[in-house]
Every structure is written in C-alpha cells, then in structure tokens.
Amino acid sequence: MLHSMSTTVEPVSDRSADEVNEEIRALWRRSGGTLSGEQREEYQRLVLEWAAAGPQSVEAA
C-alpha cells in the first residue's frame, strides 16, 4: 500500500510550543483519553505545529 504525501505548505505557527502544547492537552482532556477520527486529525496537525514552534536546535549538556 502506497501513501501519498501532501504538497500543501503549512504556515509556520505564530504560537509558542507551550501554547500549542496546552491545546494538545485540552484536546486529550475533552476526548476523555480516546480520540475520534476527526480529533486524531486535529492532534496530528497540532503535533506538527508544536514541532515547528519548538527550538530549532538543541545543545548537548
């Protein structure tokens, strides 16, 4: 089975990673711990936004 990749460019988030993370947590709270198909799509979008909003590089301690 082949999966197609989206060619749509998503805009970079204007929100901080913390703000997006809070929205992810709220989604899980609203769902009661089980995401519907529509909620899974929202979760995936939020995770991508969260990753884009995070720091670009992490320095080793």
mmCIF file of N, CA, C and O in Angstrom:
data_model
loop_
_atom_site.group_PDB
_atom_site.id
_atom_site.type_symbol
_atom_site.label_atom_id
_atom_site.label_comp_id
_atom_site.label_asym_id
_atom_site.label_seq_id
_atom_site.Cartn_x
_atom_site.Cartn_y
_atom_site.Cartn_z
ATOM 1 N N MET A 1 0.846 -1.177 0.000
ATOM 2 C CA MET A 1 0.000 0.000 0.000
ATOM 3 C C MET A 1 0.892 1.240 0.000
ATOM 4 O O MET A 1 1.793 1.354 0.807
ATOM 5 N N LEU A 2 0.634 2.131 -0.921
ATOM 6 C CA LEU A 2 1.396 3.370 -1.007
ATOM 7 C C LEU A 2 0.613 4.504 -0.383
ATOM 8 O O LEU A 2 -0.608 4.568 -0.491
ATOM 9 N N HIS A 3 1.322 5.387 0.264
ATOM 10 C CA HIS A 3 0.709 6.569 0.879
ATOM 11 C C HIS A 3 1.199 7.798 0.145
ATOM 12 O O HIS A 3 2.379 7.924 -0.153
ATOM 13 N N SER A 4 0.280 8.687 -0.159
ATOM 14 C CA SER A 4 0.685 9.918 -0.825
ATOM 15 C C SER A 4 1.069 10.974 0.198
ATOM 16 O O SER A 4 0.537 10.998 1.297
ATOM 17 N N MET A 5 2.006 11.809 -0.176
ATOM 18 C CA MET A 5 2.431 12.895 0.697
ATOM 19 C C MET A 5 1.737 14.169 0.254
ATOM 20 O O MET A 5 1.561 14.409 -0.932
ATOM 21 N N SER A 6 1.383 14.974 1.198
ATOM 22 C CA SER A 6 0.750 16.249 0.898
ATOM 23 C C SER A 6 1.784 17.212 0.334
ATOM 24 O O SER A 6 2.923 17.256 0.785
ATOM 25 N N THR A 7 1.375 17.976 -0.657
ATOM 26 C CA THR A 7 2.252 19.009 -1.204
ATOM 27 C C THR A 7 1.849 20.385 -0.713
ATOM 28 O O THR A 7 2.406 21.385 -1.136
ATOM 29 N N THR A 8 0.883 20.436 0.198
ATOM 30 C CA THR A 8 0.429 21.695 0.761
ATOM 31 C C THR A 8 1.451 22.190 1.774
ATOM 32 O O THR A 8 1.861 21.448 2.649
ATOM 33 N N VAL A 9 1.859 23.435 1.630
ATOM 34 C CA VAL A 9 2.807 24.025 2.575
ATOM 35 C C VAL A 9 2.013 24.618 3.735
ATOM 36 O O VAL A 9 1.131 25.445 3.534
ATOM 37 N N GLU A 10 2.333 24.172 4.933
ATOM 38 C CA GLU A 10 1.671 24.683 6.128
ATOM 39 C C GLU A 10 2.406 25.922 6.610
ATOM 40 O O GLU A 10 3.643 25.943 6.640
ATOM 41 N N PRO A 11 1.682 26.962 7.009
ATOM 42 C CA PRO A 11 2.352 28.158 7.523
ATOM 43 C C PRO A 11 3.025 27.863 8.872
ATOM 44 O O PRO A 11 2.564 27.011 9.625
ATOM 45 N N VAL A 12 4.094 28.563 9.130
ATOM 46 C CA VAL A 12 4.778 28.433 10.412
ATOM 47 C C VAL A 12 3.882 29.023 11.495
ATOM 48 O O VAL A 12 3.244 30.049 11.309
ATOM 49 N N SER A 13 3.847 28.359 12.639
ATOM 50 C CA SER A 13 2.980 28.791 13.733
ATOM 51 C C SER A 13 3.437 30.114 14.328
ATOM 52 O O SER A 13 4.627 30.363 14.479
ATOM 53 N N ASP A 14 2.460 30.954 14.647
ATOM 54 C CA ASP A 14 2.755 32.194 15.360
ATOM 55 C C ASP A 14 2.698 31.961 16.863
ATOM 56 O O ASP A 14 2.994 32.859 17.637
ATOM 57 N N ARG A 15 2.293 30.759 17.251
ATOM 58 C CA ARG A 15 2.157 30.443 18.674
ATOM 59 C C ARG A 15 3.413 29.753 19.172
ATOM 60 O O ARG A 15 4.141 29.115 18.416
ATOM 61 N N SER A 16 3.657 29.868 20.474
ATOM 62 C CA SER A 16 4.801 29.197 21.070
ATOM 63 C C SER A 16 4.499 27.706 21.226
ATOM 64 O O SER A 16 3.334 27.284 21.194
ATOM 65 N N ALA A 17 5.544 26.915 21.395
ATOM 66 C CA ALA A 17 5.376 25.479 21.626
ATOM 67 C C ALA A 17 4.528 25.237 22.877
ATOM 68 O O ALA A 17 3.701 24.323 22.900
ATOM 69 N N ASP A 18 4.686 26.075 23.899
ATOM 70 C CA ASP A 18 3.902 25.926 25.127
ATOM 71 C C ASP A 18 2.409 26.146 24.869
ATOM 72 O O ASP A 18 1.573 25.433 25.414
ATOM 73 N N GLU A 19 2.091 27.137 24.037
ATOM 74 C CA GLU A 19 0.683 27.405 23.719
ATOM 75 C C GLU A 19 0.058 26.237 22.955
ATOM 76 O O GLU A 19 -1.063 25.812 23.250
ATOM 77 N N VAL A 20 0.795 25.707 21.995
ATOM 78 C CA VAL A 20 0.283 24.578 21.217
ATOM 79 C C VAL A 20 0.172 23.348 22.108
ATOM 80 O O VAL A 20 -0.804 22.598 22.035
ATOM 81 N N ASN A 21 1.148 23.138 22.974
ATOM 82 C CA ASN A 21 1.109 22.004 23.900
ATOM 83 C C ASN A 21 -0.130 22.071 24.790
ATOM 84 O O ASN A 21 -0.771 21.045 25.051
ATOM 85 N N GLU A 22 -0.486 23.250 25.244
ATOM 86 C CA GLU A 22 -1.681 23.400 26.078
ATOM 87 C C GLU A 22 -2.935 23.022 25.294
ATOM 88 O O GLU A 22 -3.844 22.400 25.835
ATOM 89 N N GLU A 23 -2.974 23.373 24.017
ATOM 90 C CA GLU A 23 -4.123 22.994 23.186
ATOM 91 C C GLU A 23 -4.184 21.473 22.995
ATOM 92 O O GLU A 23 -5.260 20.873 22.990
ATOM 93 N N ILE A 24 -3.020 20.846 22.854
ATOM 94 C CA ILE A 24 -2.967 19.378 22.751
ATOM 95 C C ILE A 24 -3.503 18.745 24.030
ATOM 96 O O ILE A 24 -4.318 17.820 23.995
ATOM 97 N N ARG A 25 -3.067 19.264 25.174
ATOM 98 C CA ARG A 25 -3.547 18.730 26.456
ATOM 99 C C ARG A 25 -5.059 18.912 26.599
ATOM 100 O O ARG A 25 -5.757 18.009 27.074
ATOM 101 N N ALA A 26 -5.574 20.065 26.165
ATOM 102 C CA ALA A 26 -7.011 20.327 26.245
ATOM 103 C C ALA A 26 -7.786 19.356 25.344
ATOM 104 O O ALA A 26 -8.860 18.869 25.720
ATOM 105 N N LEU A 27 -7.237 19.059 24.176
ATOM 106 C CA LEU A 27 -7.876 18.101 23.270
ATOM 107 C C LEU A 27 -7.992 16.736 23.936
ATOM 108 O O LEU A 27 -9.046 16.107 23.905
ATOM 109 N N TRP A 28 -6.924 16.290 24.585
ATOM 110 C CA TRP A 28 -6.959 14.997 25.276
ATOM 111 C C TRP A 28 -7.954 15.010 26.431
ATOM 112 O O TRP A 28 -8.678 14.034 26.657
ATOM 113 N N ARG A 29 -8.009 16.129 27.165
ATOM 114 C CA ARG A 29 -8.973 16.215 28.276
ATOM 115 C C ARG A 29 -10.407 16.138 27.758
ATOM 116 O O ARG A 29 -11.233 15.423 28.307
ATOM 117 N N ARG A 30 -10.695 16.883 26.682
ATOM 118 C CA ARG A 30 -12.041 16.876 26.100
ATOM 119 C C ARG A 30 -12.425 15.502 25.575
ATOM 120 O O ARG A 30 -13.581 15.107 25.623
ATOM 121 N N SER A 31 -11.442 14.769 25.046
ATOM 122 C CA SER A 31 -11.732 13.481 24.422
ATOM 123 C C SER A 31 -11.926 12.367 25.442
ATOM 124 O O SER A 31 -12.419 11.300 25.089
ATOM 125 N N GLY A 32 -11.530 12.605 26.688
ATOM 126 C CA GLY A 32 -11.618 11.548 27.692
ATOM 127 C C GLY A 32 -10.573 10.463 27.498
ATOM 128 O O GLY A 32 -10.708 9.360 28.022
ATOM 129 N N GLY A 33 -9.541 10.752 26.710
ATOM 130 C CA GLY A 33 -8.440 9.809 26.541
ATOM 131 C C GLY A 33 -8.537 8.953 25.285
ATOM 132 O O GLY A 33 -7.637 8.176 25.001
ATOM 133 N N THR A 34 -9.621 9.075 24.526
ATOM 134 C CA THR A 34 -9.774 8.333 23.273
ATOM 135 C C THR A 34 -10.166 9.311 22.175
ATOM 136 O O THR A 34 -11.222 9.932 22.253
ATOM 137 N N LEU A 35 -9.315 9.433 21.161
ATOM 138 C CA LEU A 35 -9.556 10.393 20.091
ATOM 139 C C LEU A 35 -10.396 9.775 18.975
ATOM 140 O O LEU A 35 -10.135 8.655 18.543
ATOM 141 N N SER A 36 -11.375 10.528 18.498
ATOM 142 C CA SER A 36 -12.156 10.132 17.322
ATOM 143 C C SER A 36 -11.295 10.374 16.087
ATOM 144 O O SER A 36 -10.213 10.960 16.168
ATOM 145 N N GLY A 37 -11.768 9.969 14.939
ATOM 146 C CA GLY A 37 -11.021 10.201 13.697
ATOM 147 C C GLY A 37 -10.747 11.667 13.465
ATOM 148 O O GLY A 37 -9.633 12.063 13.119
ATOM 149 N N GLU A 38 -11.758 12.506 13.659
ATOM 150 C CA GLU A 38 -11.590 13.951 13.478
ATOM 151 C C GLU A 38 -10.607 14.518 14.506
ATOM 152 O O GLU A 38 -9.775 15.364 14.176
ATOM 153 N N GLN A 39 -10.689 14.037 15.739
ATOM 154 C CA GLN A 39 -9.774 14.514 16.780
ATOM 155 C C GLN A 39 -8.343 14.059 16.503
ATOM 156 O O GLN A 39 -7.400 14.797 16.786
ATOM 157 N N ARG A 40 -8.167 12.857 15.932
ATOM 158 C CA ARG A 40 -6.824 12.388 15.573
ATOM 159 C C ARG A 40 -6.205 13.299 14.527
ATOM 160 O O ARG A 40 -5.017 13.621 14.596
ATOM 161 N N GLU A 41 -7.024 13.734 13.552
ATOM 162 C CA GLU A 41 -6.518 14.655 12.539
ATOM 163 C C GLU A 41 -6.097 15.974 13.174
ATOM 164 O O GLU A 41 -5.049 16.536 12.828
ATOM 165 N N GLU A 42 -6.906 16.474 14.102
ATOM 166 C CA GLU A 42 -6.556 17.715 14.800
ATOM 167 C C GLU A 42 -5.280 17.524 15.617
ATOM 168 O O GLU A 42 -4.394 18.379 15.621
ATOM 169 N N TYR A 43 -5.168 16.378 16.297
ATOM 170 C CA TYR A 43 -3.985 16.072 17.091
ATOM 171 C C TYR A 43 -2.731 16.062 16.211
ATOM 172 O O TYR A 43 -1.710 16.665 16.569
ATOM 173 N N GLN A 44 -2.809 15.413 15.059
ATOM 174 C CA GLN A 44 -1.661 15.356 14.147
ATOM 175 C C GLN A 44 -1.260 16.754 13.687
ATOM 176 O O GLN A 44 -0.077 17.082 13.635
ATOM 177 N N ARG A 45 -2.254 17.579 13.362
ATOM 178 C CA ARG A 45 -1.972 18.955 12.944
ATOM 179 C C ARG A 45 -1.284 19.721 14.071
ATOM 180 O O ARG A 45 -0.304 20.432 13.855
ATOM 181 N N LEU A 46 -1.799 19.549 15.303
ATOM 182 C CA LEU A 46 -1.229 20.251 16.450
ATOM 183 C C LEU A 46 0.191 19.787 16.746
ATOM 184 O O LEU A 46 1.058 20.600 17.085
ATOM 185 N N VAL A 47 0.452 18.494 16.632
ATOM 186 C CA VAL A 47 1.802 17.981 16.892
ATOM 187 C C VAL A 47 2.791 18.558 15.878
ATOM 188 O O VAL A 47 3.905 18.955 16.250
ATOM 189 N N LEU A 48 2.378 18.642 14.621
ATOM 190 C CA LEU A 48 3.254 19.252 13.611
ATOM 191 C C LEU A 48 3.488 20.729 13.909
ATOM 192 O O LEU A 48 4.612 21.230 13.773
ATOM 193 N N GLU A 49 2.437 21.420 14.335
ATOM 194 C CA GLU A 49 2.579 22.833 14.696
ATOM 195 C C GLU A 49 3.496 22.977 15.903
ATOM 196 O O GLU A 49 4.358 23.855 15.946
ATOM 197 N N TRP A 50 3.331 22.093 16.886
ATOM 198 C CA TRP A 50 4.166 22.121 18.091
ATOM 199 C C TRP A 50 5.631 21.914 17.723
ATOM 200 O O TRP A 50 6.521 22.632 18.196
ATOM 201 N N ALA A 51 5.890 20.937 16.846
ATOM 202 C CA ALA A 51 7.272 20.654 16.439
ATOM 203 C C ALA A 51 7.879 21.851 15.705
ATOM 204 O O ALA A 51 9.044 22.187 15.913
ATOM 205 N N ALA A 52 7.086 22.500 14.873
ATOM 206 C CA ALA A 52 7.578 23.667 14.135
ATOM 207 C C ALA A 52 7.831 24.851 15.056
ATOM 208 O O ALA A 52 8.694 25.680 14.794
ATOM 209 N N ALA A 53 7.086 24.928 16.156
ATOM 210 C CA ALA A 53 7.211 26.056 17.090
ATOM 211 C C ALA A 53 8.354 25.864 18.070
ATOM 212 O O ALA A 53 8.779 26.809 18.713
ATOM 213 N N GLY A 54 8.873 24.635 18.171
ATOM 214 C CA GLY A 54 9.929 24.339 19.133
ATOM 215 C C GLY A 54 11.248 24.927 18.719
ATOM 216 O O GLY A 54 11.404 25.474 17.624
ATOM 217 N N PRO A 55 12.235 24.811 19.589
ATOM 218 C CA PRO A 55 13.578 25.332 19.274
ATOM 219 C C PRO A 55 14.143 24.621 18.049
ATOM 220 O O PRO A 55 13.900 23.441 17.836
ATOM 221 N N GLN A 56 14.906 25.343 17.231
ATOM 222 C CA GLN A 56 15.463 24.793 16.009
ATOM 223 C C GLN A 56 16.643 23.868 16.268
ATOM 224 O O GLN A 56 16.909 22.980 15.494
ATOM 225 N N SER A 57 17.351 24.074 17.349
ATOM 226 C CA SER A 57 18.484 23.204 17.679
ATOM 227 C C SER A 57 18.543 23.026 19.189
ATOM 228 O O SER A 57 18.188 23.893 19.946
ATOM 229 N N VAL A 58 19.037 21.867 19.566
ATOM 230 C CA VAL A 58 19.182 21.553 20.989
ATOM 231 C C VAL A 58 20.651 21.273 21.246
ATOM 232 O O VAL A 58 21.255 20.442 20.580
ATOM 233 N N GLU A 59 21.214 21.972 22.220
ATOM 234 C CA GLU A 59 22.628 21.769 22.548
ATOM 235 C C GLU A 59 22.756 20.672 23.583
ATOM 236 O O GLU A 59 21.966 20.583 24.517
ATOM 237 N N ALA A 60 23.754 19.829 23.430
ATOM 238 C CA ALA A 60 24.008 18.753 24.391
ATOM 239 C C ALA A 60 24.550 19.340 25.676
ATOM 240 O O ALA A 60 25.351 20.281 25.652
ATOM 241 N N ALA A 61 24.114 18.794 26.776
ATOM 242 C CA ALA A 61 24.578 19.304 28.080
ATOM 243 C C ALA A 61 25.934 18.751 28.427
ATOM 244 O O ALA A 61 26.338 17.720 28.015
#
